[in-house]
Short mmCIF file of C-alpha atoms in Angstrom, two decimals:
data_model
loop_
_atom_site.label_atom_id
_atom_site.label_comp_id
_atom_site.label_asym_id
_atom_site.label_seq_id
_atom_site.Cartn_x
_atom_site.Cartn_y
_atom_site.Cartn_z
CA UNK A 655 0.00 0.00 0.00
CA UNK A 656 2.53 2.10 1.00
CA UNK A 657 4.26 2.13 -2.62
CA UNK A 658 1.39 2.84 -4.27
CA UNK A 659 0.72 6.20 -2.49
CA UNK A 660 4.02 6.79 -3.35
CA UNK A 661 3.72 6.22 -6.69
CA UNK A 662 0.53 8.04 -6.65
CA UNK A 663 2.29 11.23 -5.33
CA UNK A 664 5.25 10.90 -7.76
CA UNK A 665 3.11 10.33 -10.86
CA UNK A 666 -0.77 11.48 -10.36
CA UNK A 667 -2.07 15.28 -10.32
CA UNK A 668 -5.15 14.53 -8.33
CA UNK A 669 -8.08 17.08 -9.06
CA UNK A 670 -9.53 19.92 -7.16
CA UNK A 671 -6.86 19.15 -4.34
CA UNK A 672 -3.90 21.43 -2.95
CA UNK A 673 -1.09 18.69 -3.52
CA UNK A 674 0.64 19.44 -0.58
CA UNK A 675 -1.91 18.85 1.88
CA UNK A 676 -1.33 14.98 1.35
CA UNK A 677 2.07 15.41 3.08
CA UNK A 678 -0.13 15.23 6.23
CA UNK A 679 -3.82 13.56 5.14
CA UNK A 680 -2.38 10.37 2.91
CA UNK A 681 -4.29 9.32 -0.25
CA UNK A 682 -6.54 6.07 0.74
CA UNK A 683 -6.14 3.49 -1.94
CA UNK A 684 -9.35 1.88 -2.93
CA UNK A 685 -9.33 -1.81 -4.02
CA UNK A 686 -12.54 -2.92 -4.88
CA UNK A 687 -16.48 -1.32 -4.81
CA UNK A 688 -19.41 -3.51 -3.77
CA UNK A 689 -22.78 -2.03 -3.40
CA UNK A 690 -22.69 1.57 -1.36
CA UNK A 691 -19.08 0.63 0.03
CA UNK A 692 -15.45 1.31 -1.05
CA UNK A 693 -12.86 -1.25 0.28
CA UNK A 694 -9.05 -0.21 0.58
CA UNK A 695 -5.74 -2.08 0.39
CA UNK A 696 -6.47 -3.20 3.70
CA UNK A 697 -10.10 -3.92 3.59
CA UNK A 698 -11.38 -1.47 5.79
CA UNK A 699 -15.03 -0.55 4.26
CA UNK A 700 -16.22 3.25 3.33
CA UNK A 701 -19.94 4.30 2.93
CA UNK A 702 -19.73 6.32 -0.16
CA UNK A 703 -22.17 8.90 1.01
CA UNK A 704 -21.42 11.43 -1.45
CA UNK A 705 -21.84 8.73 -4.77
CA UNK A 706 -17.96 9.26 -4.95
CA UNK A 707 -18.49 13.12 -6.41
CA UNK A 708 -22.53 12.53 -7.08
CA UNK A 709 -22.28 10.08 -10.10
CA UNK A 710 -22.99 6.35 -8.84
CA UNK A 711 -26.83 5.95 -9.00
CA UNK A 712 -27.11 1.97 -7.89
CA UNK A 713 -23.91 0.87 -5.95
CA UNK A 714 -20.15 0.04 -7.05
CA UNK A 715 -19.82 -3.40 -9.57
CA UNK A 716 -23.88 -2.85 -10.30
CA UNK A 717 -24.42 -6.16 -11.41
CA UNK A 718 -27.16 -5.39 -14.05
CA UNK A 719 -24.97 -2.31 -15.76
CA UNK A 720 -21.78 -4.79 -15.53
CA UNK A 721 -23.71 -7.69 -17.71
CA UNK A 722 -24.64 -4.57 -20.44
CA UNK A 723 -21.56 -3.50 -20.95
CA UNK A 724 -19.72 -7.08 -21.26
CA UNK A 725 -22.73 -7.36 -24.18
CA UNK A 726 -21.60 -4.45 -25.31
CA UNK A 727 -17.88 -5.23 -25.08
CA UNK A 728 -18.73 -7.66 -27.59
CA UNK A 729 -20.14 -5.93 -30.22
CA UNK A 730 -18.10 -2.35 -30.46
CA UNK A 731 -16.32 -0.22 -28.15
CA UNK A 732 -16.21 3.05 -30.04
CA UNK A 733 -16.52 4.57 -33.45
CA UNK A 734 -16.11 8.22 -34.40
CA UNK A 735 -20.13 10.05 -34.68
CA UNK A 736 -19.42 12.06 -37.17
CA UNK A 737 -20.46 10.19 -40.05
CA UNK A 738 -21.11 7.26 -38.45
CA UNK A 739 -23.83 6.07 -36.23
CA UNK A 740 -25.06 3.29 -34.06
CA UNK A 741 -27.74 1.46 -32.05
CA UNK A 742 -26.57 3.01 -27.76
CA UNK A 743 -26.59 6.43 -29.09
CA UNK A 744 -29.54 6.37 -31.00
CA UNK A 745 -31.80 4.31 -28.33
CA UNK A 746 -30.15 6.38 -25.35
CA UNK A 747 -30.77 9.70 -27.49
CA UNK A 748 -34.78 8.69 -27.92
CA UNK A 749 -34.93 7.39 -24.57
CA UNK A 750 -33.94 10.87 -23.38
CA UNK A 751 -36.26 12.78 -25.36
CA UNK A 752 -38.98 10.91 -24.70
CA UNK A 753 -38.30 11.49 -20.94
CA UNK A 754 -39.19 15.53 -22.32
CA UNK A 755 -42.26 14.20 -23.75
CA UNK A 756 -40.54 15.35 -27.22
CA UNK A 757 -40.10 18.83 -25.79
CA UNK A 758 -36.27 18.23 -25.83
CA UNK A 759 -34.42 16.26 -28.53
CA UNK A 760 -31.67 15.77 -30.64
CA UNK A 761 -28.57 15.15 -27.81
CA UNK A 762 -25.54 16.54 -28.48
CA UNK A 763 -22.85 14.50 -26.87
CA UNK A 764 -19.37 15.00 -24.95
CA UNK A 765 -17.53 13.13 -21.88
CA UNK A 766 -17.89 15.53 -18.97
CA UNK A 767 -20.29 18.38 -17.49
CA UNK A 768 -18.20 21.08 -18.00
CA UNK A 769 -18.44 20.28 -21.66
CA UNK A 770 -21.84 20.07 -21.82
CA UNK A 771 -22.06 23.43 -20.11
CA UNK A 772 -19.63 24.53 -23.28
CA UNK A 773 -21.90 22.98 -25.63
CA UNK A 774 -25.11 24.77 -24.15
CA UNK A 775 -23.39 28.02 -24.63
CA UNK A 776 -22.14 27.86 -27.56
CA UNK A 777 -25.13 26.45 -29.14
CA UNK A 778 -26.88 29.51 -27.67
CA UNK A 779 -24.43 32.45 -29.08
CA UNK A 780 -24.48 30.57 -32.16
CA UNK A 781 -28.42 30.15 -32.82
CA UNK A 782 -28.45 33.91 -32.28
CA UNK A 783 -25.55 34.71 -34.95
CA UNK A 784 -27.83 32.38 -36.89
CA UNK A 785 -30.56 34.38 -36.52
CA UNK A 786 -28.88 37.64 -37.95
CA UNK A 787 -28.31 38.83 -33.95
CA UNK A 788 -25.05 38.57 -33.26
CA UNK A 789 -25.29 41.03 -30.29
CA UNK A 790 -26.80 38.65 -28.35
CA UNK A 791 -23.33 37.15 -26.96
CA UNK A 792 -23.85 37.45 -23.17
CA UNK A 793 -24.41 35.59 -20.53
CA UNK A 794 -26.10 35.74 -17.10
CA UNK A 795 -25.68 33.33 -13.90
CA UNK A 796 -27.17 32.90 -10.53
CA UNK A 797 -24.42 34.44 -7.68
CA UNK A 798 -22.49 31.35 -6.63
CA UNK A 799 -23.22 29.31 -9.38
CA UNK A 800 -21.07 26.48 -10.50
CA UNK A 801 -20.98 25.01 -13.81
CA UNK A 802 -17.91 23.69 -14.35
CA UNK A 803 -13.85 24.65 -15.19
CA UNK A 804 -13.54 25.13 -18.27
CA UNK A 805 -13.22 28.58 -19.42
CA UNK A 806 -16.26 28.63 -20.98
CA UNK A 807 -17.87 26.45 -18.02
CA UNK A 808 -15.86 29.10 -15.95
CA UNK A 809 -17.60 32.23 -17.58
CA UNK A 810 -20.71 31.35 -15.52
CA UNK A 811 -19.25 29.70 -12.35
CA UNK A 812 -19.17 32.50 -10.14
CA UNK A 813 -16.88 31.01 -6.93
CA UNK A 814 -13.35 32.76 -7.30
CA UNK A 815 -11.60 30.03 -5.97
CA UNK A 816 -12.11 28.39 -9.54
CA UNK A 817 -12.64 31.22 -11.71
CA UNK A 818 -9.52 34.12 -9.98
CA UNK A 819 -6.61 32.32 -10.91
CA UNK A 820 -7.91 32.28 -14.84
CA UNK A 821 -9.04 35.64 -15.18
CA UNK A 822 -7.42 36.56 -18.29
CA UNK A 823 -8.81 33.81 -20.29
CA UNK A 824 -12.53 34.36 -19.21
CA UNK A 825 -15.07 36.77 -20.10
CA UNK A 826 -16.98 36.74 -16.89
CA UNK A 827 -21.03 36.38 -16.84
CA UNK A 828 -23.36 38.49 -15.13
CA UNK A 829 -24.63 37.39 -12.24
CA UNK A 830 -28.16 38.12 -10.54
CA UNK A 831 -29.50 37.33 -6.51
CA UNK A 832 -29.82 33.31 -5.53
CA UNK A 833 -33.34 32.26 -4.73
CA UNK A 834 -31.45 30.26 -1.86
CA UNK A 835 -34.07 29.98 1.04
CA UNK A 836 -31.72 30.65 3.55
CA UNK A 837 -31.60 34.50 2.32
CA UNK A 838 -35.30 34.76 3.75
CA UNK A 839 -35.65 37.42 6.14
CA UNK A 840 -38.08 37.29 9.10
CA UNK A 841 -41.83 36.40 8.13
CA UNK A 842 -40.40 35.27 4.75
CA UNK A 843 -40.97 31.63 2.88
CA UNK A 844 -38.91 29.89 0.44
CA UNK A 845 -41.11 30.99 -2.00
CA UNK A 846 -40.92 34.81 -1.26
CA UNK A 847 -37.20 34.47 -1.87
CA UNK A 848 -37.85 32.78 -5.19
CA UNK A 849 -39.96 35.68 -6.03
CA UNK A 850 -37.89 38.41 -5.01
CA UNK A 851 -34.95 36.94 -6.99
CA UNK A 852 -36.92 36.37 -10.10
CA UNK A 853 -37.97 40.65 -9.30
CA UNK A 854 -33.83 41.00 -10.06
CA UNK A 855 -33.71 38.75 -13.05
CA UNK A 856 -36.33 40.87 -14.38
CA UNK A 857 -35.16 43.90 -14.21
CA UNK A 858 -31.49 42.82 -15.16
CA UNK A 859 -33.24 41.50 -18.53
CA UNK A 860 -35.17 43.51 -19.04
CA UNK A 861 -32.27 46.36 -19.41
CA UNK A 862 -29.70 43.80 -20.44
CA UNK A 863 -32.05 41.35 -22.73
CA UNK A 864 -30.57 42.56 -26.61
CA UNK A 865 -27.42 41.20 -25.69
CA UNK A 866 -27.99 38.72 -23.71
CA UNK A 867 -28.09 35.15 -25.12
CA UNK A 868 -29.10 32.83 -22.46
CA UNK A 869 -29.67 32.52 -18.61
CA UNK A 870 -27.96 29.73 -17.29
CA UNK A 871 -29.68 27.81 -14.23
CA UNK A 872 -28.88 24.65 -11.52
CA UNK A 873 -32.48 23.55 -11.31
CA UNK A 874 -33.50 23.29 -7.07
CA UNK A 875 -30.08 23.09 -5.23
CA UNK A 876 -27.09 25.04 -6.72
CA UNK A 877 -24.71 22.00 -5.22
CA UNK A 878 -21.46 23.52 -5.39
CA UNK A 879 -22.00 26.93 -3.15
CA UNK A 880 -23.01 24.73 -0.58
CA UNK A 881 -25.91 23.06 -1.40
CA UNK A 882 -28.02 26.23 -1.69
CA UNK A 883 -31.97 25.21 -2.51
CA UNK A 884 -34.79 26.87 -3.66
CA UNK A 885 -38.32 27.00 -4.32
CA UNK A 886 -39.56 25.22 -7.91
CA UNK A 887 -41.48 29.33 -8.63
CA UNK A 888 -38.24 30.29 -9.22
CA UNK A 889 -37.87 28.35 -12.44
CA UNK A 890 -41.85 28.62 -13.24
CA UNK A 891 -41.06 32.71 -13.22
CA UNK A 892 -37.39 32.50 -14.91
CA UNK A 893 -38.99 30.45 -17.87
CA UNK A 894 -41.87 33.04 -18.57
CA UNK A 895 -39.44 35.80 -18.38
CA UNK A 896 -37.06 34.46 -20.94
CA UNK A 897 -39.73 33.73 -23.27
CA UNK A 898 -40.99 37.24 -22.75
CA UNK A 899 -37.44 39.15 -23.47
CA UNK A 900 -36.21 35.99 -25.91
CA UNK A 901 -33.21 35.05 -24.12
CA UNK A 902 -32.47 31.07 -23.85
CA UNK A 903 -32.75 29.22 -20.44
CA UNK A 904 -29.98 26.32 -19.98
CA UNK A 905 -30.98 23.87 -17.48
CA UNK A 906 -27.69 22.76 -15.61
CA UNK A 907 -29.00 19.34 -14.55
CA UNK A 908 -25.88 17.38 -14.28
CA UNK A 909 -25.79 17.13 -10.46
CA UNK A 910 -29.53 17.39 -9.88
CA UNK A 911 -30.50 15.25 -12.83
CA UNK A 912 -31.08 11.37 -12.89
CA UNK A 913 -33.81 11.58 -9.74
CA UNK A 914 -31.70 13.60 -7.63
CA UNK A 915 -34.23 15.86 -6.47
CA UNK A 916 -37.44 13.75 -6.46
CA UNK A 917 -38.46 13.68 -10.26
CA UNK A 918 -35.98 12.52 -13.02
CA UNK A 919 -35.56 15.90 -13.78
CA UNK A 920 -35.35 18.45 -11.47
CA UNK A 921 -36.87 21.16 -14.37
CA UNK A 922 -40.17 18.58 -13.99
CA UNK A 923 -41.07 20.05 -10.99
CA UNK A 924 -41.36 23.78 -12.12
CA UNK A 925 -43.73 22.21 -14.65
CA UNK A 926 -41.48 23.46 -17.25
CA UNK A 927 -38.89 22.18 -19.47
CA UNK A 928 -35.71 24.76 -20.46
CA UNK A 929 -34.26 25.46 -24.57
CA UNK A 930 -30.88 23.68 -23.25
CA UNK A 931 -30.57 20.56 -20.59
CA UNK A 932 -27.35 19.65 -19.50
CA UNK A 933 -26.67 16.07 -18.33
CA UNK A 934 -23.40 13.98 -17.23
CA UNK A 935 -22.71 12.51 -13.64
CA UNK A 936 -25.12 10.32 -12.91
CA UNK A 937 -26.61 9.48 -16.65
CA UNK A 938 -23.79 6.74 -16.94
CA UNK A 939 -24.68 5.29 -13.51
CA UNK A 940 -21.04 6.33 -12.15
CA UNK A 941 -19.38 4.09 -14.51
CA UNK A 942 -18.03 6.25 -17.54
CA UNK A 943 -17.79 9.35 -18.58
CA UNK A 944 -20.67 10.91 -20.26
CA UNK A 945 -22.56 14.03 -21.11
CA UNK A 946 -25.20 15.60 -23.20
CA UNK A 947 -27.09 18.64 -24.12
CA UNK A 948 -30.77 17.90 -24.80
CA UNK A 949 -32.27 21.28 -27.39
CA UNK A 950 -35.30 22.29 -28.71
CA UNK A 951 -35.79 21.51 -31.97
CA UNK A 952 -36.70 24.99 -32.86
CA UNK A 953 -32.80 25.57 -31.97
CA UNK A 954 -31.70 22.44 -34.08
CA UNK A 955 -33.25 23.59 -37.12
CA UNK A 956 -31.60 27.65 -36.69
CA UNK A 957 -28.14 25.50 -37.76
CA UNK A 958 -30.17 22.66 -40.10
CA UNK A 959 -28.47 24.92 -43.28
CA UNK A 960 -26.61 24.14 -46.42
CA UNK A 961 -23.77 26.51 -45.46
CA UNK A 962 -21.14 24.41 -43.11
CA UNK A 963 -20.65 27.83 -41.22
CA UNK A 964 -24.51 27.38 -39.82
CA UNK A 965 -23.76 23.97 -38.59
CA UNK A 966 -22.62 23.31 -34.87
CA UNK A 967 -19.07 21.87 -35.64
CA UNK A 968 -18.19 21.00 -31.60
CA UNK A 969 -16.36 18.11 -31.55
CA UNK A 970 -14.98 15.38 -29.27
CA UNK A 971 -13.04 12.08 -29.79
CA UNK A 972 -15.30 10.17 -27.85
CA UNK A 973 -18.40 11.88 -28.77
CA UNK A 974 -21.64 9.24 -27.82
CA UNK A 975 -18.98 6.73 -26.99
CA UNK A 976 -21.22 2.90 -27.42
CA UNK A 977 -20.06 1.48 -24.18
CA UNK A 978 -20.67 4.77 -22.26
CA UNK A 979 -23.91 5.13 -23.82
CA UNK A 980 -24.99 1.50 -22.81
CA UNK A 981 -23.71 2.02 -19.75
CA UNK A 982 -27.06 5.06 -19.72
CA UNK A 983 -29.49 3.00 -21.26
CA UNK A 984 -28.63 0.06 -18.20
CA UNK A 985 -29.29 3.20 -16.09
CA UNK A 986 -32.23 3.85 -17.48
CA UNK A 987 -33.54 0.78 -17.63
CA UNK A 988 -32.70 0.11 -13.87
CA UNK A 989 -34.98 3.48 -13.04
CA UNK A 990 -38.18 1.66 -14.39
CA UNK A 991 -37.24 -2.05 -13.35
CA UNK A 992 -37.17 -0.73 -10.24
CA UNK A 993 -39.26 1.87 -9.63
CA UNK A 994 -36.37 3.89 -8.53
CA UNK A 995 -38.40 7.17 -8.62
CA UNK A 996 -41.43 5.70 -6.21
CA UNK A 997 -38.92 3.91 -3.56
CA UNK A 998 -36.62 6.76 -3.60
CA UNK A 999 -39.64 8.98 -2.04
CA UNK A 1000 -39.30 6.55 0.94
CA UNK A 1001 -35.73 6.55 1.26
CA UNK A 1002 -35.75 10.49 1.31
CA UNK A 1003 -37.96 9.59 4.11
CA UNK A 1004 -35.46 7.80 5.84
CA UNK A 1005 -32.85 10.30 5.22
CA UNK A 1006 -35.57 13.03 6.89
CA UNK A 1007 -35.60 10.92 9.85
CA UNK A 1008 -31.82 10.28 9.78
CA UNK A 1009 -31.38 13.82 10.02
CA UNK A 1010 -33.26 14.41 12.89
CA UNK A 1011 -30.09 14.63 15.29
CA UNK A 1012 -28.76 17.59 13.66
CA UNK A 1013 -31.72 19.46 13.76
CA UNK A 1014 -31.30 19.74 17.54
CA UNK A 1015 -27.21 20.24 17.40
CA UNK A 1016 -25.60 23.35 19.11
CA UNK A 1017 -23.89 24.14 16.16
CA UNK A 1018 -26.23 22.70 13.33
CA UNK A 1019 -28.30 25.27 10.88
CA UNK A 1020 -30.29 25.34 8.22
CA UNK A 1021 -31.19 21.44 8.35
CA UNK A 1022 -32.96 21.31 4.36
CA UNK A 1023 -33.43 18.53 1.82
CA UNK A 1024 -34.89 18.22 -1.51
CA UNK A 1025 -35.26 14.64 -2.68
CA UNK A 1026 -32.19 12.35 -2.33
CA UNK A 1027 -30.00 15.89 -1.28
CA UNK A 1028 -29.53 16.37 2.45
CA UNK A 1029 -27.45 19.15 4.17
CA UNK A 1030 -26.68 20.95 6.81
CA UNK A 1031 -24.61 24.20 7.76
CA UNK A 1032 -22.39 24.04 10.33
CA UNK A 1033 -20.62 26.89 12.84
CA UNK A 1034 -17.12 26.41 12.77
CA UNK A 1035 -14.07 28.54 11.73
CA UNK A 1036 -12.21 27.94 8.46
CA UNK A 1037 -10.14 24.39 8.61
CA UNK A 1038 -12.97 22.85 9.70
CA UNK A 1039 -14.00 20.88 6.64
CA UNK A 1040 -10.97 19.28 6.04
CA UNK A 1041 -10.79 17.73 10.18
CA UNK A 1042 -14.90 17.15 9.56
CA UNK A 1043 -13.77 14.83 5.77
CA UNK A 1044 -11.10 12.72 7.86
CA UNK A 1045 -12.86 11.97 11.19
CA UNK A 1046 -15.58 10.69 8.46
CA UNK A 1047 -13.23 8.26 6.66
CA UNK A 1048 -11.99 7.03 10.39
CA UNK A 1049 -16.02 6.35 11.26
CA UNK A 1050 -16.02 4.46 7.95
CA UNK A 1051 -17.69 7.40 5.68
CA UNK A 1052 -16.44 9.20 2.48
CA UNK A 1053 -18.39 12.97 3.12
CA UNK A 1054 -16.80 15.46 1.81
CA UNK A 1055 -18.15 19.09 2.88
CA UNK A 1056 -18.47 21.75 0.79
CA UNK A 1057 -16.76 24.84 3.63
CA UNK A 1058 -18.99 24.49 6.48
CA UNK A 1059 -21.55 22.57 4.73
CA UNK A 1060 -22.12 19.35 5.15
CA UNK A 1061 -24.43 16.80 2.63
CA UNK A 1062 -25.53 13.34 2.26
CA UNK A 1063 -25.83 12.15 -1.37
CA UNK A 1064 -25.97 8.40 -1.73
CA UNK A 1065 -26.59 5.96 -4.14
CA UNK A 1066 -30.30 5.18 -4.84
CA UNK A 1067 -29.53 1.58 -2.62
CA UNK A 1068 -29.45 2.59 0.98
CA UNK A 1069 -31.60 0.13 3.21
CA UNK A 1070 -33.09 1.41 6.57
CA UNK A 1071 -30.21 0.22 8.87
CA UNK A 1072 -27.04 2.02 6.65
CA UNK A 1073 -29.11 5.09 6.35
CA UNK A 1074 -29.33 5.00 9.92
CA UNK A 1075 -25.86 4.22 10.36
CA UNK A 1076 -24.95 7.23 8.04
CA UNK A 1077 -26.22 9.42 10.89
CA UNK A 1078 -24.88 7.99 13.78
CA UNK A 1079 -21.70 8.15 12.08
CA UNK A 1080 -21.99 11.72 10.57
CA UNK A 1081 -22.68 12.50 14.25
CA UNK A 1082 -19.24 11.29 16.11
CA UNK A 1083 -17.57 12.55 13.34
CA UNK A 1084 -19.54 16.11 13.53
CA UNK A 1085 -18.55 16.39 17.22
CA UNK A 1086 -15.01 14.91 16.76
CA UNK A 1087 -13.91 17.93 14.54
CA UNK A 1088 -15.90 20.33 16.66
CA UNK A 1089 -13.65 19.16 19.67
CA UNK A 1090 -10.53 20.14 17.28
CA UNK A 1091 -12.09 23.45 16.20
CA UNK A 1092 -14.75 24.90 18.35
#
């Protein structure tokens, strides 16, 4: 074991991560996956609460999604899309749509989320230079958005710890207020904050809307700023103001996609469905890497042209790779074998009840959930996330908090008793780092 986190070190630039801090909190080398658990080199067992970075939908070595792709191994593992075709991407590409009722089609396909956020954007400045309106080239965010690191991605994500360090290649966004509920003031509901933010997206359109191409949108819980969730009128009001002042709404659904939040997609429970969806993380159940934008078809058609110039010509090796695409349509597949959507409302249920500790904890706040998301804030100084992430992994649980936040995320396969075991553990750790900090 020892060699290979030496080896690691010496040869692997792991992401997100200040490399240095491993000289004191070692790498932990992970074996084997079985179900909801990661084993090490040395067999100790982790509860991947978090669905190692929110993409594993139905447990490590999914025995269903393993058989597919062995099938698939068979037959063809990739072929260049652009001229060529075949069976996963078409049936995973009508599956989706279909999933939109038809109000979304015609998936555009790349290997991460950042990408699709690219994609989305790009689309959207270039269906407007298609349209003879070149001017409309901007772009607006939500404050603390997060939509990936690219430098397009970056454009909209609007933490500086990503986006500082790269200001010379990016052409920022403009950003209007969250709807996060936990701006309400005093007599205020979730859906008062929804409302007052969609007051400030309508007045920045409505001075801003001639150049501004699209509004870009996490659908419910902007994950990365900390979990930050918000009442479904927010999205029912953003979509009737971009229609009104014709600027494109991009769903960003690639953490809160793939029943995250309750419904398959989170945009379902706005009653409303956006020009651009954004997909990766979870589509592939947690297996390969994966993304799409879903469009209108009104927007396919704006590059449908005889002149190359009008055609979208994004490109990626591995564009609607076959084994990563039937690595979706297992995923799909598993969501109606198994009702996923109908037993998850129960396990959310669980995780309600699991939560019920912190809801009473000295230094607990803001105790909120929506669907399989679960978080809390917590009052401690800065440091605190890091001593929180390794008193989890010595209680046997991979969390990893986002600053002072703290969220469950699991796979869609928790019984009673490890959903329960999730809390107690979550707790000792909780008060473990407190006893460092506070």
């Amino acid at each position: 074991m020892t060699d290979l986190l030496s080896r690691s070190l010496a040869a692997v630039w792991h992401p997100c991560t200040q490399m240095k801090q491993h000289e004191a909190t070692p790498l932990i080398p992970i074996a084997r996956g079985e179900g909801p658990w990661l084993y090490d080199a040395d067999g100790k067992r982790y509860l991947d609460a978090v669905s190692s970075w929110w993409v594993n939908l139905f447990g490590h070595c999914n025995t269903y999604i393993n058989l597919r792709l062995r099938e698939q191994l068979e037959k063809l593992e990739h072929v260049m899309l652009a001229g060529f075709t075949h069976e996963p991407v078409v049936a995973l590409s009508e599956k989706l749509s279909a999933l939109t009722s038809g109000a979304l089609g015609h998936a555009f396909y790349a290997s991460d989320g950042a990408s699709a956020t690219e994609i989305a954007l790009k689309m959207s400045l270039h269906y407007w230079r298609n349209q003879g309106r070149s001017e409309k080239n901007r772009f607006v965010c939500l404050e603390g958005s997060y939509h990936g690191e690219t430098v397009g991605a970056l454009a909209v994500t609007d933490i500086a710890l990503f986006r500082d360090a790269y200001a010379p290649l990016v052409r920022a966004a403009d950003t209007v207020p969250s709807p996060d509920w936990r701006r309400a003031q005093d007599g205020e509901t979730a859906a008062d904050v929804a409302r007052n933010a969609a007051a400030a997206l309508e007045a920045w359109l409505q001075a801003n809307h001639t150049q501004t191409a699209a509004f870009i949108v996490e659908p419910l819980v902007q994950c990365a700023t900390g979990m930050a969730m918000y009442d479904a009128e927010y999205l029912r009001l953003a979509r009737a103001l971009c229609d009104r002042y014709e600027v494109h709404l991009i769903a960003d659904e690639i953490a809160v996609g793939c029943g995250r939040t309750g419904s398959f997609f989170a945009c379902e429970q706005a009653g409303i469905w956006p020009d651009f969806l954004c997909l990766s993380k979870g589509i592939s159940g947690g297996y390969l890497p994966l993304s799409l934008v879903l469009s209108r078809d009104a927007i396919y058609q704006a590059f449908y042209a005889d002149e190359v110039s009008r055609g979208f010509l994004h490109s990626h090796s591995y564009t609607g790779n076959p084994l990563a695409c039937t690595a979706a349509l297992a995923t799909l597949e598993l969501f109606d074998q198994e009702q996923v959507l109908a037993r998850n409302r129960e396990r959310a249920g669980w995780l309600t009840e699991a939560a019920l500790p912190m809801t009473t904890h000295r230094k607990v706040r803001n105790v909120r959930q929506t669907g399989m998301i679960l978080a809390f804030d917590v009052d401690a100084p800065a440091g605190f996330s890091r001593c929180f992430a390794q008193a989890a992994l010595d209680e046997g649980l991979l969390l990893r908090p986002i600053g002072s936040t703290i969220y469950w995320m699991p796979p869609y396969i928790l019984d009673h008793a490890t959903t329960q075991l999730l809390s107690t553990n979550t707790l000792v750790a909780l008060d473990t780092a407190l006893e460092k900090f506070c």
